[in-house]
Tab-separated table of C-alpha atoms in Angstrom:
chain	number	residue	atom	x	y	z
A	1	MET	CA	-72.880	66.830	-18.143
A	2	ALA	CA	-71.007	67.712	-14.999
A	3	ALA	CA	-67.338	68.607	-15.051
A	4	LEU	CA	-64.870	65.859	-14.168
A	5	SER	CA	-61.906	66.843	-12.057
A	6	SER	CA	-58.791	64.786	-11.420
A	7	SER	CA	-60.253	63.686	-8.089
A	8	SER	CA	-63.514	62.416	-9.550
A	9	LEU	CA	-64.327	58.766	-9.088
A	10	PHE	CA	-67.268	58.423	-11.435
A	11	PHE	CA	-68.449	59.634	-14.764
A	12	SER	CA	-72.009	59.304	-16.017
A	13	SER	CA	-73.658	60.377	-19.237
A	14	LYS	CA	-77.256	61.463	-18.796
A	15	THR	CA	-78.022	62.104	-22.463
A	16	ALA	CA	-80.357	59.583	-24.108
A	17	ILE	CA	-79.590	58.966	-27.756
A	18	PRO	CA	-81.305	56.595	-30.212
A	19	ILE	CA	-79.209	53.543	-30.928
A	20	ASN	CA	-77.767	52.221	-34.157
A	21	ASN	CA	-78.193	48.469	-34.120
A	22	LEU	CA	-75.957	47.490	-37.017
A	23	LEU	CA	-72.387	46.205	-36.725
A	24	THR	CA	-71.140	49.013	-38.965
A	25	PRO	CA	-70.880	52.340	-37.146
A	26	PRO	CA	-73.220	55.246	-37.931
A	27	SER	CA	-72.084	58.799	-38.402
A	28	ILE	CA	-72.752	60.406	-35.049
A	29	HIS	CA	-71.761	63.438	-33.029
A	30	ARG	CA	-70.633	62.616	-29.536
A	31	PHE	CA	-68.831	64.256	-26.661
A	32	SER	CA	-65.088	63.817	-26.473
A	33	LEU	CA	-62.688	62.980	-23.671
A	34	PRO	CA	-58.956	63.650	-23.712
A	35	SER	CA	-56.602	60.680	-23.908
A	36	SER	CA	-55.524	58.888	-20.740
A	37	SER	CA	-52.342	60.927	-20.478
A	38	SER	CA	-54.157	64.245	-20.549
A	39	SER	CA	-55.388	66.260	-17.599
A	40	PHE	CA	-59.108	66.065	-16.852
A	41	SER	CA	-59.801	69.661	-15.952
A	42	SER	CA	-63.270	69.667	-17.446
A	43	LEU	CA	-65.600	67.876	-19.786
A	44	SER	CA	-68.124	69.352	-22.141
A	45	SER	CA	-70.779	67.277	-23.783
A	46	SER	CA	-72.574	67.537	-27.048
A	47	ALA	CA	-74.897	64.896	-28.352
A	48	SER	CA	-77.187	65.026	-31.328
A	49	LEU	CA	-79.895	62.673	-32.432
A	50	PHE	CA	-79.148	60.390	-35.309
A	51	THR	CA	-81.265	58.026	-37.336
A	52	THR	CA	-81.934	54.645	-35.788
A	53	HIS	CA	-81.167	51.815	-38.199
A	54	SER	CA	-82.654	48.348	-37.916
A	55	LEU	CA	-82.017	44.831	-39.105
A	56	LYS	CA	-85.786	44.504	-39.443
A	57	SER	CA	-88.250	46.972	-40.879
A	58	SER	CA	-90.307	47.066	-37.702
A	59	ARG	CA	-87.976	48.171	-34.912
A	60	ARG	CA	-89.211	49.866	-31.763
A	61	SER	CA	-86.578	52.015	-30.052
A	62	SER	CA	-88.271	52.520	-26.712
A	63	THR	CA	-90.396	50.562	-24.309
A	64	GLN	CA	-93.314	52.953	-24.526
A	65	GLY	CA	-96.458	51.276	-25.687
A	66	PHE	CA	-95.728	47.574	-25.217
A	67	THR	CA	-96.650	45.310	-22.345
A	68	VAL	CA	-94.241	42.786	-20.860
A	69	LYS	CA	-95.766	39.321	-21.001
A	70	ALA	CA	-95.287	37.134	-17.937
A	71	GLU	CA	-94.871	34.016	-20.061
A	72	LYS	CA	-93.137	30.994	-18.570
A	73	LYS	CA	-90.263	29.865	-20.765
A	74	ASN	CA	-87.815	27.005	-20.892
A	75	VAL	CA	-84.298	28.421	-21.072
A	76	LEU	CA	-81.000	26.702	-21.837
A	77	ILE	CA	-77.781	28.394	-20.723
A	78	VAL	CA	-74.607	27.118	-22.386
A	79	ASN	CA	-72.016	28.181	-19.830
A	80	THR	CA	-68.239	28.459	-20.024
A	81	ASN	CA	-66.242	26.469	-17.479
A	82	SER	CA	-63.649	29.155	-16.812
A	83	GLY	CA	-62.972	32.895	-16.868
A	84	GLY	CA	-64.875	35.883	-15.637
A	85	HIS	CA	-67.977	35.262	-17.739
A	86	ALA	CA	-68.876	32.010	-15.971
A	87	VAL	CA	-70.606	33.906	-13.179
A	88	ILE	CA	-72.993	35.525	-15.680
A	89	GLY	CA	-74.691	32.207	-16.376
A	90	PHE	CA	-74.937	31.462	-12.668
A	91	TYR	CA	-76.706	34.747	-11.847
A	92	PHE	CA	-78.877	34.571	-14.960
A	93	ALA	CA	-80.074	31.068	-14.056
A	94	LYS	CA	-80.996	32.110	-10.535
A	95	GLU	CA	-82.840	35.220	-11.699
A	96	LEU	CA	-84.803	33.277	-14.314
A	97	LEU	CA	-85.791	30.670	-11.738
A	98	SER	CA	-86.944	33.410	-9.374
A	99	ALA	CA	-89.100	34.788	-12.188
A	100	GLY	CA	-90.791	31.408	-12.644
A	101	HIS	CA	-88.989	30.146	-15.740
A	102	ASP	CA	-87.555	26.667	-16.278
A	103	VAL	CA	-83.757	26.601	-16.573
A	104	THR	CA	-81.126	24.122	-17.649
A	105	ILE	CA	-77.485	25.147	-17.425
A	106	LEU	CA	-75.085	23.184	-19.631
A	107	THR	CA	-71.508	23.662	-18.483
A	108	VAL	CA	-68.619	22.797	-20.779
A	109	GLY	CA	-66.577	19.761	-19.705
A	110	ASP	CA	-67.047	17.214	-16.931
A	111	GLU	CA	-68.806	17.563	-13.595
A	112	SER	CA	-65.842	15.811	-11.940
A	113	SER	CA	-63.346	18.387	-13.230
A	114	ASP	CA	-61.262	20.307	-10.690
A	115	LYS	CA	-62.695	23.491	-12.203
A	116	MET	CA	-66.073	22.566	-10.762
A	117	LYS	CA	-64.648	22.826	-7.234
A	118	LYS	CA	-64.363	26.588	-7.639
A	119	PRO	CA	-67.126	29.208	-7.687
A	120	PRO	CA	-69.512	29.718	-9.297
A	121	PHE	CA	-69.657	25.999	-10.155
A	122	SER	CA	-69.272	24.945	-6.532
A	123	ARG	CA	-72.517	26.817	-5.878
A	124	PHE	CA	-74.602	25.115	-8.553
A	125	SER	CA	-76.595	23.448	-5.798
A	126	GLU	CA	-78.318	26.833	-5.475
A	127	ILE	CA	-79.598	26.406	-9.028
A	128	VAL	CA	-80.795	22.858	-8.371
A	129	SER	CA	-82.498	23.815	-5.111
A	130	GLY	CA	-84.273	26.590	-7.035
A	131	GLY	CA	-85.731	24.056	-9.448
A	132	GLY	CA	-83.118	24.252	-12.201
A	133	LYS	CA	-81.174	21.510	-13.940
A	134	THR	CA	-77.401	21.227	-14.341
A	135	VAL	CA	-75.721	19.142	-17.037
A	136	TRP	CA	-72.194	18.910	-18.427
A	137	GLY	CA	-70.849	18.118	-21.855
A	138	ASN	CA	-69.640	19.376	-25.212
A	139	PRO	CA	-71.787	22.198	-26.668
A	140	ALA	CA	-71.087	20.782	-30.126
A	141	ASP	CA	-73.186	17.792	-29.030
A	142	VAL	CA	-75.861	19.900	-27.373
A	143	ALA	CA	-78.772	17.829	-28.720
A	144	THR	CA	-77.396	14.688	-27.092
A	145	VAL	CA	-76.429	16.438	-23.855
A	146	VAL	CA	-79.926	17.853	-23.268
A	147	GLY	CA	-81.561	14.577	-24.232
A	148	GLY	CA	-83.808	15.937	-26.932
A	149	GLU	CA	-85.474	18.488	-24.638
A	150	THR	CA	-86.884	21.548	-26.414
A	151	PHE	CA	-86.292	25.131	-25.327
A	152	ASP	CA	-87.804	28.532	-25.963
A	153	VAL	CA	-84.614	30.507	-25.319
A	154	VAL	CA	-80.912	29.701	-25.542
A	155	LEU	CA	-78.064	31.810	-24.119
A	156	ASP	CA	-74.556	31.004	-25.338
A	157	ASN	CA	-72.234	32.210	-22.593
A	158	ASN	CA	-69.334	30.115	-23.788
A	159	GLY	CA	-68.096	30.596	-27.338
A	160	LYS	CA	-65.718	33.345	-28.412
A	161	ASP	CA	-65.666	32.416	-32.095
A	162	LEU	CA	-67.981	31.090	-34.758
A	163	ASP	CA	-66.505	27.597	-34.809
A	164	THR	CA	-67.527	27.145	-31.175
A	165	VAL	CA	-70.928	28.831	-31.322
A	166	ARG	CA	-72.165	27.725	-34.755
A	167	PRO	CA	-73.160	24.184	-33.669
A	168	VAL	CA	-75.296	25.626	-30.866
A	169	VAL	CA	-76.900	28.209	-33.165
A	170	ASP	CA	-77.633	25.637	-35.872
A	171	TRP	CA	-79.114	23.182	-33.364
A	172	ALA	CA	-81.218	25.932	-31.790
A	173	LYS	CA	-82.602	26.981	-35.155
A	174	SER	CA	-83.382	23.427	-36.256
A	175	SER	CA	-85.029	22.526	-32.938
A	176	GLY	CA	-87.396	25.485	-32.928
A	177	VAL	CA	-85.765	27.742	-30.335
A	178	LYS	CA	-87.552	31.094	-30.488
A	179	GLN	CA	-84.826	33.398	-29.150
A	180	PHE	CA	-81.026	33.150	-29.165
A	181	LEU	CA	-78.918	35.322	-26.855
A	182	PHE	CA	-75.134	35.609	-27.066
A	183	ILE	CA	-72.547	36.908	-24.610
A	184	SER	CA	-70.069	38.867	-26.686
A	185	SER	CA	-67.526	41.382	-25.333
A	186	ALA	CA	-67.037	45.133	-25.234
A	187	GLY	CA	-63.409	44.329	-25.965
A	188	ILE	CA	-64.285	44.038	-29.665
A	189	TYR	CA	-64.690	47.806	-30.030
A	190	LYS	CA	-61.888	49.615	-31.797
A	191	SER	CA	-60.022	52.163	-29.699
A	192	THR	CA	-61.591	55.584	-29.859
A	193	GLU	CA	-60.669	59.156	-29.030
A	194	GLU	CA	-64.325	59.736	-28.122
A	195	PRO	CA	-65.303	57.434	-25.286
A	196	PRO	CA	-67.613	55.958	-24.213
A	197	HIS	CA	-68.204	53.063	-26.595
A	198	VAL	CA	-71.840	53.010	-27.690
A	199	GLU	CA	-73.731	50.438	-29.717
A	200	GLY	CA	-72.951	50.981	-33.388
A	201	ASP	CA	-69.344	52.072	-32.854
A	202	ALA	CA	-66.675	50.476	-35.032
A	203	VAL	CA	-65.575	46.974	-34.029
A	204	LYS	CA	-62.561	44.842	-34.881
A	205	ALA	CA	-63.578	42.934	-37.987
A	206	ASP	CA	-61.324	39.983	-37.154
A	207	ALA	CA	-62.640	39.535	-33.602
A	208	GLY	CA	-64.236	36.144	-33.031
A	209	HIS	CA	-67.278	37.604	-31.268
A	210	VAL	CA	-67.966	39.808	-34.315
A	211	GLY	CA	-68.114	36.730	-36.542
A	212	VAL	CA	-70.706	35.201	-34.220
A	213	GLU	CA	-72.823	38.357	-34.197
A	214	LYS	CA	-72.787	38.498	-37.995
A	215	TYR	CA	-73.763	34.832	-38.265
A	216	LEU	CA	-76.656	35.324	-35.872
A	217	ALA	CA	-77.865	38.332	-37.870
A	218	GLU	CA	-77.754	36.264	-41.053
A	219	THR	CA	-79.318	33.045	-39.798
A	220	PHE	CA	-81.477	33.479	-36.694
A	221	GLY	CA	-84.854	35.174	-36.655
A	222	ASN	CA	-84.814	36.501	-33.086
A	223	TRP	CA	-81.391	37.103	-31.581
A	224	ALA	CA	-79.583	39.605	-29.386
A	225	SER	CA	-75.949	40.084	-28.423
A	226	PHE	CA	-74.617	41.441	-25.127
A	227	ARG	CA	-71.188	43.023	-24.721
A	228	PRO	CA	-69.965	43.051	-21.100
A	229	GLN	CA	-66.852	44.614	-19.595
A	230	TYR	CA	-65.406	44.101	-16.121
A	231	MET	CA	-67.678	42.789	-13.398
A	232	ILE	CA	-67.824	42.106	-9.681
A	233	GLY	CA	-70.077	39.821	-7.668
A	234	SER	CA	-70.102	36.814	-5.391
A	235	GLY	CA	-69.042	33.700	-7.266
A	236	ASN	CA	-66.777	35.423	-9.757
A	237	ASN	CA	-63.614	33.392	-10.276
A	238	LYS	CA	-61.599	36.127	-11.994
A	239	ASP	CA	-59.949	38.777	-9.841
A	240	CYS	CA	-61.242	42.319	-10.117
A	241	GLU	CA	-61.734	44.108	-6.799
A	242	GLU	CA	-59.737	41.340	-5.091
A	243	TRP	CA	-56.568	42.590	-6.820
A	244	PHE	CA	-56.927	45.899	-4.973
A	245	PHE	CA	-57.971	44.340	-1.657
A	246	ASP	CA	-54.926	42.053	-1.734
A	247	ARG	CA	-52.620	45.058	-1.604
A	248	ILE	CA	-54.685	47.398	0.530
A	249	VAL	CA	-55.195	45.005	3.460
A	250	ARG	CA	-51.460	44.259	3.514
A	251	ASP	CA	-50.585	47.973	3.563
A	252	ARG	CA	-48.799	47.702	0.246
A	253	PRO	CA	-48.703	50.493	-2.337
A	254	VAL	CA	-51.116	49.971	-5.217
A	255	PRO	CA	-49.226	50.332	-8.519
A	256	ILE	CA	-51.406	51.709	-11.310
A	257	PRO	CA	-50.051	52.203	-14.842
A	258	GLY	CA	-50.318	55.626	-16.436
A	259	SER	CA	-51.974	58.613	-14.820
A	260	GLY	CA	-54.685	56.668	-12.970
A	261	LEU	CA	-57.303	58.910	-14.578
A	262	GLN	CA	-58.194	56.362	-17.241
A	263	LEU	CA	-61.904	55.579	-17.223
A	264	THR	CA	-63.355	52.103	-17.192
A	265	ASN	CA	-66.648	50.387	-16.412
A	266	ILE	CA	-67.114	47.902	-13.578
A	267	SER	CA	-70.576	46.405	-13.154
A	268	HIS	CA	-72.117	44.176	-10.549
A	269	VAL	CA	-73.014	40.927	-12.296
A	270	ARG	CA	-76.635	41.313	-11.223
A	271	ASP	CA	-76.849	44.189	-13.747
A	272	LEU	CA	-75.807	41.836	-16.521
A	273	SER	CA	-78.287	39.234	-15.349
A	274	SER	CA	-81.177	41.682	-15.141
A	275	MET	CA	-80.464	42.969	-18.653
A	276	LEU	CA	-80.515	39.441	-20.035
A	277	THR	CA	-83.748	38.717	-18.176
A	278	SER	CA	-85.278	41.874	-19.650
A	279	ALA	CA	-84.504	40.516	-23.110
A	280	VAL	CA	-86.211	37.215	-22.283
A	281	SER	CA	-89.256	39.116	-21.021
A	282	ASN	CA	-89.319	41.418	-24.061
A	283	PRO	CA	-88.193	39.251	-27.009
A	284	GLU	CA	-89.699	41.420	-29.734
A	285	ALA	CA	-88.064	44.562	-28.386
A	286	ALA	CA	-84.709	42.844	-27.889
A	287	CYS	CA	-84.804	41.181	-31.311
A	288	CYS	CA	-81.807	41.803	-33.581
A	289	ASN	CA	-80.157	44.282	-31.236
A	290	ILE	CA	-76.725	44.625	-29.706
A	291	PHE	CA	-76.500	45.746	-26.091
A	292	ASN	CA	-73.570	47.020	-24.082
A	293	CYS	CA	-74.055	44.850	-20.997
A	294	VAL	CA	-72.591	47.259	-18.459
A	295	SER	CA	-73.545	49.633	-15.677
A	296	ASP	CA	-74.244	53.258	-16.492
A	297	ARG	CA	-71.299	54.834	-14.675
A	298	ALA	CA	-67.563	54.914	-15.252
A	299	VAL	CA	-64.825	54.878	-12.641
A	300	THR	CA	-61.220	56.028	-12.847
A	301	LEU	CA	-58.481	53.509	-12.108
A	302	ASP	CA	-57.375	55.610	-9.134
A	303	GLY	CA	-61.012	55.873	-8.124
A	304	MET	CA	-61.355	52.093	-8.016
A	305	ALA	CA	-58.368	51.870	-5.670
A	306	LYS	CA	-59.841	54.553	-3.416
A	307	LEU	CA	-63.287	52.931	-3.344
A	308	CYS	CA	-61.777	49.552	-2.466
A	309	ALA	CA	-59.797	51.167	0.341
A	310	ALA	CA	-62.928	52.880	1.666
A	311	ALA	CA	-64.803	49.576	1.573
A	312	ALA	CA	-62.025	47.994	3.609
A	313	GLY	CA	-61.867	50.902	6.052
A	314	LYS	CA	-58.252	51.555	5.107
A	315	THR	CA	-56.164	54.235	3.451
A	316	VAL	CA	-54.354	53.545	0.199
A	317	GLU	CA	-51.037	54.643	-1.266
A	318	ILE	CA	-51.251	54.802	-5.051
A	319	VAL	CA	-48.121	54.872	-7.174
A	320	HIS	CA	-48.149	55.472	-10.924
A	321	TYR	CA	-45.681	54.025	-13.374
A	322	ASP	CA	-44.821	53.721	-17.047
A	323	PRO	CA	-44.844	49.985	-17.850
A	324	LYS	CA	-42.194	50.332	-20.549
A	325	ALA	CA	-39.903	52.379	-18.325
A	326	VAL	CA	-39.979	49.815	-15.518
A	327	GLY	CA	-39.901	46.825	-17.860
A	328	VAL	CA	-43.198	45.086	-17.100
A	329	ASP	CA	-46.156	43.967	-19.160
A	330	ALA	CA	-49.124	45.996	-17.904
A	331	LYS	CA	-51.488	43.203	-18.979
A	332	LYS	CA	-49.834	40.909	-16.436
A	333	ALA	CA	-49.212	43.523	-13.760
A	334	PHE	CA	-52.674	45.123	-13.669
A	335	PRO	CA	-56.203	43.688	-14.054
A	336	PHE	CA	-57.601	46.419	-16.328
A	337	ARG	CA	-56.605	47.951	-19.630
A	338	ASN	CA	-54.140	50.818	-19.443
A	339	MET	CA	-56.358	53.180	-21.415
A	340	HIS	CA	-59.837	54.670	-21.464
A	341	PHE	CA	-62.039	51.609	-21.866
A	342	TYR	CA	-65.675	51.899	-20.998
A	343	ALA	CA	-69.027	51.515	-22.664
A	344	GLU	CA	-72.496	52.834	-21.897
A	345	PRO	CA	-75.759	50.807	-21.895
A	346	ARG	CA	-77.724	53.203	-24.081
A	347	ALA	CA	-79.517	50.508	-26.109
A	348	ALA	CA	-80.754	48.628	-23.034
A	349	LYS	CA	-82.149	51.830	-21.562
A	350	ASP	CA	-83.805	52.977	-24.783
A	351	ILE	CA	-85.076	49.643	-26.051
A	352	LEU	CA	-85.688	47.545	-22.934
A	353	GLY	CA	-86.356	50.264	-20.387
A	354	TRP	CA	-83.575	48.691	-18.310
A	355	GLU	CA	-81.967	50.444	-15.336
A	356	SER	CA	-78.586	49.815	-13.752
A	357	LYS	CA	-78.490	48.946	-10.054
A	358	THR	CA	-74.703	48.894	-9.641
A	359	ASN	CA	-73.555	51.052	-6.731
A	360	LEU	CA	-69.799	50.558	-6.502
A	361	PRO	CA	-69.221	52.098	-3.044
A	362	GLU	CA	-71.870	49.838	-1.495
A	363	ASP	CA	-71.203	46.813	-3.686
A	364	LEU	CA	-67.519	46.884	-2.787
A	365	LYS	CA	-68.393	46.798	0.913
A	366	GLU	CA	-70.313	43.593	0.260
A	367	ARG	CA	-67.417	42.203	-1.725
A	368	TYR	CA	-64.941	43.055	1.040
A	369	GLU	CA	-67.068	41.260	3.621
A	370	GLU	CA	-66.880	38.081	1.546
A	371	TYR	CA	-63.169	38.638	0.907
A	372	VAL	CA	-62.573	38.552	4.662
A	373	LYS	CA	-65.083	35.761	5.259
A	374	ILE	CA	-63.199	33.360	2.993
A	375	GLY	CA	-59.917	34.302	4.655
A	376	ARG	CA	-58.211	35.772	1.635
A	377	ASP	CA	-57.001	38.711	3.719
A	378	LYS	CA	-54.841	36.272	5.725
A	379	LYS	CA	-53.599	34.230	2.775
A	380	GLU	CA	-49.877	34.300	2.094
A	381	MET	CA	-49.173	36.002	-1.222
A	382	LYS	CA	-46.254	37.013	-3.384
A	383	PHE	CA	-46.161	40.273	-5.310
A	384	GLU	CA	-43.188	39.763	-7.587
A	385	LEU	CA	-44.284	42.090	-10.387
A	386	ASP	CA	-45.316	44.728	-7.865
A	387	ASP	CA	-41.915	44.470	-6.209
A	388	LYS	CA	-40.196	44.966	-9.554
A	389	ILE	CA	-42.283	48.068	-10.219
A	390	LEU	CA	-41.792	49.497	-6.752
A	391	GLU	CA	-38.058	48.841	-6.854
A	392	ALA	CA	-37.771	50.724	-10.146
A	393	LEU	CA	-39.729	53.603	-8.613
A	394	LYS	CA	-37.676	53.410	-5.420
A	395	THR	CA	-40.912	53.122	-3.444
A	396	PRO	CA	-40.495	51.405	-0.057
A	397	VAL	CA	-42.818	48.638	1.045
A	398	ALA	CA	-43.839	48.227	4.685
A	399	ALA	CA	-42.329	45.137	6.266
């Protein structure tokens, strides 16, 4: 593994390690990173093979030897009507349609809701024009909403707890669905002194997504869970790169909590979509596995600011602060966690033969073009929390 200096933007692990598929963590040897407050003068890596566990006796840990079947399937996507995950269902539907599958996307709520006026919902005509169906309703009444139609695959991209997801799982099982996919979250991993998070690491037992994963393992024959982190992509309705662009284009300092050397993972949503599609294409390989649904590179918080500035053709002034010292809640003042928080997609690479296509420098150029196209660079904005931070730091802001 290459050394990581304080100016590095990316981090990538090149070591392939067999994956533990259970919810309880295995005993493994991994490379260590210093905490976010430490200096990143160098990194050494050590990785050793460990035994692959399985929820079934016949688990295959690599794609060698099996052939992907080009079988047309009928897929139902139960999609959330808000938050950053909504765009996952949109991209997944379009990719499935392009691959020749039949797709119905069931969005929570009413079609007439104001939420449907925002992306990605405002772009659902792209799904319909591609041959897909769009319906709205309560996932708890999924059988009624889909009118008795039968499906081969169901993706739940909505529920965050068992109470919400159980009705969909139970209906899917009783109606003969062959494969159930679930969008979980990398946020369920416990904090670690040894990033990155890999499949099999300890999770928060009381997290709602964990309850869903356990229920799936207990009740559904062929299931898989996907744990995403932060994402970018056209149609996303939760700010990620936009937070940086908003400040950079207005020549404002970009306030970043801590040292700015904290590592995170930001994926283009097409990576998440392609991983899900790989699972649909390879159901036996994907069966009963948990996948970190992320790109295969990390980026520092300072690095994200610098890449956004480069995409915009601007320079950036970064200021660092201690949230407690300036009296702000970092969760409200900054879009990412103020700590090392990133996962690696080792299971998808080993089991599905999946490859990440995220290229942040290029992807952010695309995102900036759309940012300008929709006129957000000219929109009047207030930066009250930023101003409080900058005032405490005695950092001037250009008029």
